Structure formats: C-alpha cells, structure tokens
PDB file of C-alpha atoms in Angstrom:
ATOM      1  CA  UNK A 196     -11.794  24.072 -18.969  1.00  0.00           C
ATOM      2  CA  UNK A 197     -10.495  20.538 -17.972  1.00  0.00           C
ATOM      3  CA  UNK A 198     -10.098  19.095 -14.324  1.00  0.00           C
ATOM      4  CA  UNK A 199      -7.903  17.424 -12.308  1.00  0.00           C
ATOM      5  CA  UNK A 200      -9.386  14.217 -12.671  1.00  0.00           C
ATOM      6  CA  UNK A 201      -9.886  14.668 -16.918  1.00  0.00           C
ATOM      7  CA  UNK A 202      -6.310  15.540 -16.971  1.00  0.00           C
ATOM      8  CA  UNK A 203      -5.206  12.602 -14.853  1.00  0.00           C
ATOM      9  CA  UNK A 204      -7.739  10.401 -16.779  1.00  0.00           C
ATOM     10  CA  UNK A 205      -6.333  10.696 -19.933  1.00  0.00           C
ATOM     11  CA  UNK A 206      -3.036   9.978 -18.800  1.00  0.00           C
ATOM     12  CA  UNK A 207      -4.106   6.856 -16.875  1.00  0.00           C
ATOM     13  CA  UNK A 208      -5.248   6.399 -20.476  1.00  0.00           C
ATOM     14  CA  UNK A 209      -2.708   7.038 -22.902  1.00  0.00           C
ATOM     15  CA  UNK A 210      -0.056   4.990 -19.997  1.00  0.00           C
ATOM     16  CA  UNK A 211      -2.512   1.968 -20.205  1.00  0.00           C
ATOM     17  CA  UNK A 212      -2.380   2.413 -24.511  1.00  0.00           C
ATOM     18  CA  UNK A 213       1.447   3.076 -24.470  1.00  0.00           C
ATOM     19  CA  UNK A 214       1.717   0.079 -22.216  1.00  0.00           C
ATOM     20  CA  UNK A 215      -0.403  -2.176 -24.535  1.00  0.00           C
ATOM     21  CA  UNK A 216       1.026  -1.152 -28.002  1.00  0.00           C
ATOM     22  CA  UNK A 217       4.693  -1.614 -26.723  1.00  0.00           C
ATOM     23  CA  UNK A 218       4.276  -4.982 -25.838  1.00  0.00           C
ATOM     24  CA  UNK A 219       2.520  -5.831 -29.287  1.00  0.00           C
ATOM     25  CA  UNK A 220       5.291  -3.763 -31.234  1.00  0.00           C
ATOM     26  CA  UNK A 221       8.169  -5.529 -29.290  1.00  0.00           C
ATOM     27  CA  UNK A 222       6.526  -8.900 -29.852  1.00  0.00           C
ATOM     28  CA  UNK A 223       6.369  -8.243 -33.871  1.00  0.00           C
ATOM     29  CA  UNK A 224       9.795  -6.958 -34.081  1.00  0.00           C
ATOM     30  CA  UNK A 225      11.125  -9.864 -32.384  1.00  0.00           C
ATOM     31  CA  UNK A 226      12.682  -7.661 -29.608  1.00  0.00           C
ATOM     32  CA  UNK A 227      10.710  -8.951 -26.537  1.00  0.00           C
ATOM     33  CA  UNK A 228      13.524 -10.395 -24.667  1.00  0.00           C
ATOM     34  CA  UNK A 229      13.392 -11.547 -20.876  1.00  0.00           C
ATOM     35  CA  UNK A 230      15.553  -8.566 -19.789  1.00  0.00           C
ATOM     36  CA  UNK A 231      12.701  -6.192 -21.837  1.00  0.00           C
ATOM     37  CA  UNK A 232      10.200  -8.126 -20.151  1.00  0.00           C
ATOM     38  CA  UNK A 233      11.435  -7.839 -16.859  1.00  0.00           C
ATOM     39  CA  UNK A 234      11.711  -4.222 -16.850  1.00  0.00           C
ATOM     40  CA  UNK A 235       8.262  -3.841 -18.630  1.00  0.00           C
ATOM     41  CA  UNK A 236       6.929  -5.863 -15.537  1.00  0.00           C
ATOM     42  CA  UNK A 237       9.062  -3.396 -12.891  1.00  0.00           C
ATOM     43  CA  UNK A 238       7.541  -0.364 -15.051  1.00  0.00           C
ATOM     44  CA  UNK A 239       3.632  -1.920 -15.233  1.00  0.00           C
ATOM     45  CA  UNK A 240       4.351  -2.386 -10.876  1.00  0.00           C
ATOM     46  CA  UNK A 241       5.815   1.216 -10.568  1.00  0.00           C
ATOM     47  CA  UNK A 242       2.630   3.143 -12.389  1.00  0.00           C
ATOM     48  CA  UNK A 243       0.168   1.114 -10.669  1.00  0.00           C
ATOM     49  CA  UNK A 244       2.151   2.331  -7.705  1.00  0.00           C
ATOM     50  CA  UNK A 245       2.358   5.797  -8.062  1.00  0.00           C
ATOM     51  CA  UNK A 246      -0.838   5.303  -9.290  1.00  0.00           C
ATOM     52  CA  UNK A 247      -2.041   4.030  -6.040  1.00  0.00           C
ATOM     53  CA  UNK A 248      -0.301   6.506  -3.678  1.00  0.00           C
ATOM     54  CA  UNK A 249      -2.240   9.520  -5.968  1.00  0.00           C
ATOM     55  CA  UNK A 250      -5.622   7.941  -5.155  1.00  0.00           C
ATOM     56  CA  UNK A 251      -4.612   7.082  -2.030  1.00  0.00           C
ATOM     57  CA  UNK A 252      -4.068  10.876  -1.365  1.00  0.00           C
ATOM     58  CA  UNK A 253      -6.740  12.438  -3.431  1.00  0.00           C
ATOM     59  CA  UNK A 254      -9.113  10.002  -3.030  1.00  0.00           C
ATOM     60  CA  UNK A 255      -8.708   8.978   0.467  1.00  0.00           C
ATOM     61  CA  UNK A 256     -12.453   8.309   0.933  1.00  0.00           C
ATOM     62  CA  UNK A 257     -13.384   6.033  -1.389  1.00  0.00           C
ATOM     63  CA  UNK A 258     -10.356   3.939  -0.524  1.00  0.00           C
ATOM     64  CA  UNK A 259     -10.519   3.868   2.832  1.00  0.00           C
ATOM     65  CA  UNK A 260     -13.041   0.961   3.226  1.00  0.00           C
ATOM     66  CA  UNK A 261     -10.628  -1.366   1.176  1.00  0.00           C
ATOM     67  CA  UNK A 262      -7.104   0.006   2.578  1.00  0.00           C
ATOM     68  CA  UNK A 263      -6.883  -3.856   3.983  1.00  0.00           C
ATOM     69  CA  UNK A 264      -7.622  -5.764   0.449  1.00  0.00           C
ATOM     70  CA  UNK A 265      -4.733  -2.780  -0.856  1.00  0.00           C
ATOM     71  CA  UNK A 266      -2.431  -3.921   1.920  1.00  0.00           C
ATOM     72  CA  UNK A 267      -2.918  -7.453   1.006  1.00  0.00           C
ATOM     73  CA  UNK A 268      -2.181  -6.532  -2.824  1.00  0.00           C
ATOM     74  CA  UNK A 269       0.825  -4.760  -1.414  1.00  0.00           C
ATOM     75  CA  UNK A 270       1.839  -7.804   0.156  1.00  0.00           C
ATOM     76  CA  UNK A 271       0.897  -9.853  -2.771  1.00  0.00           C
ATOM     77  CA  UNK A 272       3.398  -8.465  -4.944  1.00  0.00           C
ATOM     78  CA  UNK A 273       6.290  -8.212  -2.446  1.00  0.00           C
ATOM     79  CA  UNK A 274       5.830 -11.494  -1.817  1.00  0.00           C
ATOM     80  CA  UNK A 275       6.064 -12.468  -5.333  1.00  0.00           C
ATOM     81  CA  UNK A 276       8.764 -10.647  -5.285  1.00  0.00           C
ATOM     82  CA  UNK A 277      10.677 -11.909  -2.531  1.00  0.00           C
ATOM     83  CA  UNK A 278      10.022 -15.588  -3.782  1.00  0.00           C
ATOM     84  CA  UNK A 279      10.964 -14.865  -7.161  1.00  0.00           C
ATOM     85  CA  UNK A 280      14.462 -13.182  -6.132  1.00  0.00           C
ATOM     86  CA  UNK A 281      15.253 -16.010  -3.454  1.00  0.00           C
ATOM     87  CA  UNK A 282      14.867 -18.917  -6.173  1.00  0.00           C
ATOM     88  CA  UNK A 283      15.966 -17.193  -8.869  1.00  0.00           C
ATOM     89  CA  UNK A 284      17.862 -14.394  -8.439  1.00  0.00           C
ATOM     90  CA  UNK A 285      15.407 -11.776 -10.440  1.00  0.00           C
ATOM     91  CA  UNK A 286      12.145 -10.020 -10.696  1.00  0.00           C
ATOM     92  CA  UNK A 287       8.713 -11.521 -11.535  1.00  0.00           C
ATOM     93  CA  UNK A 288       7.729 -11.337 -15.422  1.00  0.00           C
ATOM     94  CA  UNK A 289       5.164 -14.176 -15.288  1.00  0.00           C
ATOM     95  CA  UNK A 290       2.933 -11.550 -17.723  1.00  0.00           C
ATOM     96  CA  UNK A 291      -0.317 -14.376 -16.187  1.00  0.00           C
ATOM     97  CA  UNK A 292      -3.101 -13.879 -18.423  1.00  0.00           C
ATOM     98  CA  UNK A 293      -5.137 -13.158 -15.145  1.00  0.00           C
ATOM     99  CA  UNK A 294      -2.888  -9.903 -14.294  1.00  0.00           C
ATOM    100  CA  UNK A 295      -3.352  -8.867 -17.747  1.00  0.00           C
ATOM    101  CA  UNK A 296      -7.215  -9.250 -17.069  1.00  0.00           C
ATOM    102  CA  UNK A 297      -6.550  -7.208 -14.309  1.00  0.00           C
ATOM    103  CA  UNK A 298      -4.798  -4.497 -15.981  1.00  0.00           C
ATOM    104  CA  UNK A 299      -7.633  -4.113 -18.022  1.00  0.00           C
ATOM    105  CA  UNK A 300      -9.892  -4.053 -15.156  1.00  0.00           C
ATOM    106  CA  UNK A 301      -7.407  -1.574 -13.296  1.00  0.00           C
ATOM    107  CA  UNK A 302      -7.364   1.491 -16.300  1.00  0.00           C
ATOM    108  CA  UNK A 303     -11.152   2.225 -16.073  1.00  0.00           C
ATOM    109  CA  UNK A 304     -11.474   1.352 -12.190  1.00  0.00           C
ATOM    110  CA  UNK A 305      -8.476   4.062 -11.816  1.00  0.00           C
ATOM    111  CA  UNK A 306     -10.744   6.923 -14.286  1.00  0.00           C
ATOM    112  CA  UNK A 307     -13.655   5.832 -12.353  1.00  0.00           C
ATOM    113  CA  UNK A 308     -12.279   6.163  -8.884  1.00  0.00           C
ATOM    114  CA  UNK A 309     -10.923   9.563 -10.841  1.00  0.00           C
ATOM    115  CA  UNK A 310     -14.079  10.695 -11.339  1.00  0.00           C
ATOM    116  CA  UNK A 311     -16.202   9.565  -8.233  1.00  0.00           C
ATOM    117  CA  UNK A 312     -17.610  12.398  -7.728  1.00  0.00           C
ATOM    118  CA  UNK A 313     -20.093  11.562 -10.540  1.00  0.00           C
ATOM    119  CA  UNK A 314     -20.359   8.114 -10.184  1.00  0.00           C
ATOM    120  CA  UNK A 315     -19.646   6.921  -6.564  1.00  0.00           C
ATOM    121  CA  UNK A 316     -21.258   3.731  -5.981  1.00  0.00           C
ATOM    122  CA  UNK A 317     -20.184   2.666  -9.726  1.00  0.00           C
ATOM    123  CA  UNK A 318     -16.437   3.416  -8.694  1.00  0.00           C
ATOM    124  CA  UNK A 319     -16.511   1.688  -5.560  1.00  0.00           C
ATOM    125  CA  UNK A 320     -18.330  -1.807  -6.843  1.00  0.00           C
ATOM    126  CA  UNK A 321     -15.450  -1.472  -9.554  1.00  0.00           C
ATOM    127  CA  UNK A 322     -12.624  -0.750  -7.008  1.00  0.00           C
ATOM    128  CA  UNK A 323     -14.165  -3.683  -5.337  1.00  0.00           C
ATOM    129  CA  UNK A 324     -14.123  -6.426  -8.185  1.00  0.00           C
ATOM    130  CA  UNK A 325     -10.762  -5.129  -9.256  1.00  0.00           C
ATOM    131  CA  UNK A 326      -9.172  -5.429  -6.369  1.00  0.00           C
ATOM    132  CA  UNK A 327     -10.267  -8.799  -5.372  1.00  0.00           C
ATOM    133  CA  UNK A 328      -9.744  -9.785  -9.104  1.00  0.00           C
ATOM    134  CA  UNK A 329      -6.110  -8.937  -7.968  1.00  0.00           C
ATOM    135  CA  UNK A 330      -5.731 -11.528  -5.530  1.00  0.00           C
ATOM    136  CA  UNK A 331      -7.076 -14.057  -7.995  1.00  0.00           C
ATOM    137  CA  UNK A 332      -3.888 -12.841 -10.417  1.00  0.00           C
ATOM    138  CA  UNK A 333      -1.081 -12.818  -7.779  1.00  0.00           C
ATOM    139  CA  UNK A 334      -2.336 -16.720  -6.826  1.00  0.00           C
ATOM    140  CA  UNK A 335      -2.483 -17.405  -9.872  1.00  0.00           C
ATOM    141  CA  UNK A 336       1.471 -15.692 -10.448  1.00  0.00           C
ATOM    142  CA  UNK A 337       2.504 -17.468  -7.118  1.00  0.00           C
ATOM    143  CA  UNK A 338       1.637 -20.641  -8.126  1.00  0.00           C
ATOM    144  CA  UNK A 339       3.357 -20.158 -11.305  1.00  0.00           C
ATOM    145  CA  UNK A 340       6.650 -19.170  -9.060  1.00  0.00           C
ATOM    146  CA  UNK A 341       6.116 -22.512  -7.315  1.00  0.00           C
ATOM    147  CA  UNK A 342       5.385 -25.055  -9.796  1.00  0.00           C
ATOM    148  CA  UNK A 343       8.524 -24.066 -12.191  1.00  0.00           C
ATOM    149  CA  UNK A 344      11.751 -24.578 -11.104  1.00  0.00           C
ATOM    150  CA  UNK A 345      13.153 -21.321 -13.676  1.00  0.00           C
ATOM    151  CA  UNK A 346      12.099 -17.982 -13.447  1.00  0.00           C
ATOM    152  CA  UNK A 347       8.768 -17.906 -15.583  1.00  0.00           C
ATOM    153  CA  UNK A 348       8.993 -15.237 -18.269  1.00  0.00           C
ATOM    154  CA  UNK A 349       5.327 -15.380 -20.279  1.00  0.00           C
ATOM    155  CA  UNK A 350       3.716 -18.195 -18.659  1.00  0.00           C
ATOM    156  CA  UNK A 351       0.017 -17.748 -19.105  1.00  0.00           C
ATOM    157  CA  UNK A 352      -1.639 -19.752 -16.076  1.00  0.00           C
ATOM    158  CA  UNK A 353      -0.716 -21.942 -13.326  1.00  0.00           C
ATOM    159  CA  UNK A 354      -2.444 -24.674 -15.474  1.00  0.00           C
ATOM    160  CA  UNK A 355       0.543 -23.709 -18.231  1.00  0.00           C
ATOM    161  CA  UNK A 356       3.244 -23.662 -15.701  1.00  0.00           C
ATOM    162  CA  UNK A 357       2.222 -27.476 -14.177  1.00  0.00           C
ATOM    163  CA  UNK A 358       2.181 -28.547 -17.647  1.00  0.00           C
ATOM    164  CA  UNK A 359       5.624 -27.044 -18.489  1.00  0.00           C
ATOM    165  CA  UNK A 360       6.768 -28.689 -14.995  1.00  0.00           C
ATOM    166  CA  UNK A 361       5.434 -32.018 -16.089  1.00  0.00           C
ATOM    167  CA  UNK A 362       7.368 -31.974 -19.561  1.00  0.00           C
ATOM    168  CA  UNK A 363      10.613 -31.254 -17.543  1.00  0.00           C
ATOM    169  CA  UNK A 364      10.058 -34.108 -15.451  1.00  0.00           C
ATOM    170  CA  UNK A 365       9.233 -36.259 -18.236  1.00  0.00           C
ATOM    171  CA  UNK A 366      12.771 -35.277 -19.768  1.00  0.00           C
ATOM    172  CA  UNK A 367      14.338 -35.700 -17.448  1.00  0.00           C
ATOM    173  CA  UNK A 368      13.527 -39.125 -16.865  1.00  0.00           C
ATOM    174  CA  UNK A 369      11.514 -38.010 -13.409  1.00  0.00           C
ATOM    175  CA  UNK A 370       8.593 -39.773 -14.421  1.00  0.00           C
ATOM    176  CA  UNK A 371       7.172 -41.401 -17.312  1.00  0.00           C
ATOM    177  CA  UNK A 372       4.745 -39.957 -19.774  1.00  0.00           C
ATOM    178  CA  UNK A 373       2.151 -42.762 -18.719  1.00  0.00           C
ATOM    179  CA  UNK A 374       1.968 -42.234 -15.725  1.00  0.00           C
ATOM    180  CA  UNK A 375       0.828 -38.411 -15.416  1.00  0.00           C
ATOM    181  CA  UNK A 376      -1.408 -39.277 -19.041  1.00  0.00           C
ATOM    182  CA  UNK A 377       0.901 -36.980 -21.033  1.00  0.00           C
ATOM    183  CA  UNK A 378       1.690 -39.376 -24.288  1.00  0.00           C
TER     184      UNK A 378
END
C-alpha cells in the first residue's frame, strides 16, 4: 500500500517535527542548557548523516552530480568541528539562524529527493539550493567560531557574534565604546 520512499518520508517528517517541538518545549520549561544543546546539535548532525548515507545509497543518481558540494559540506562541518574542539574543548552548538534556515530547507529537499521519481528536476534544483544554502550556514557558523573567544551556544549570526565580541572588548577596557560607535 505504502512505499519505500512514503515510509521514509514520513519519518524524515515526524524527525524534523520531533526535532522542532523539543527545542520549543525545552526552551519554555527552562531546561535548554548548553550540555542539552550540545547534544541536540550532535543529534541534528547524526540524522542529517545517516540521512545522507541512505540517499547516498538509494539515490545514488540524483546525487551524483553534487557528490563534490556534499564533500565540501562534509568538510564544512568537520572543520567546524575541529576548530571548535581545539579552542574550546567541545562541540559546535552555534544553533545560526542560517542552519536553522537550512534545516528547513533540508526536510522537504530530503522527501523530494525521496520521491524523485515523480518529480526529478524539482528535487534536483532543491538539492541544489539546499546544499549551497549549506555553505552559506557553516560560514556563517565559522565565523561565529572565530569572532568569539567562548564556545558560542545560541548565537544567531556572525553579525551577533562581532557584536557580542565588541561588548567584551569594551569591558574589558580593550577599547572604548567611542571608538567602534557602540555608546
């Protein structure tokens, strides 16, 4: 009665809801701590993953022409990884409003690419945007790694990050509020 790619549809689906709604609930119970958002950000890395290694396999075709922008993602996030770790000591949890753009974008690109075989240019021009719409979020989370000198837990943008670097600074005597026009 239902396929393969209904089946793995709606749980791309419900994941993508489950996701969403415990962030919300944690936030209104006053739960979301940095260890809880750390793990939510390992979790959100390791779906997308497995994720990627089903499509990869089932799909093989319709990835194929991008396997070098999914490398580069790959790369993306080890290296955000990597830098994170070395200055700090833990995991990413930026939560960038960008890669939560692009989590939007990935849950119907994923039940698209699902179901290519009805809609094959549609899922590929999707694929497309979403991935490059992934490089804009990991430069966006790298500069974030860069400008603060803390692990960033919730930082919006890279715009919120310089911002939250230039109010350090300013406390700490670095440089005076008149001089970067922050008074």
């Amino acid at each position: 009665m239902y396929g393969l790619p209904t089946v793995a549809s709606v749980i791309v689906l419900v994941t993508f809801f489950s996701d969403w709604m415990d962030g919300v609930l944690a936030r209104r119970w006053s739960t979301a701590t940095e260890k809880l958002r750390r793990a939510d950000s390992r979790a959100d890395v390791a779906f997308y993953f497995v994720v990627a290694v089903s499509l990869l396999i089932w799909r093989a075709e319709l990835l194929q022409p991008y396997h070098i922008l999914i490398a580069g993602l790959i790369a993306c996030e080890v290296l955000c990884q990597v830098l994170n770790y070395s200055r700090f000591g833990c995991g990413t949890a930026t939560h960038a409003w960008l890669c939560k753009a692009w989590a939007v974008m990935l849950c119907p690109t994923t039940i698209l690419v699902l179901s290519a075989d009805n809609f094959p240019e549609l899922a590929s021009t999707a694929l497309c945007l979403s991935l490059l719409w992934g490089f804009l979020a990991y430069l966006d989370v790298l500069l974030i790694i860069a400008l603060l000198p803390y692990p960033a837990v919730d930082v919006p943008t890279a715009w919120h990050a310089w911002k939250q670097r230039q109010l350090l600074l300013v406390a700490t005597n670095t440089i005076t509020p008149e001089v970067k026009g922050l008074s």
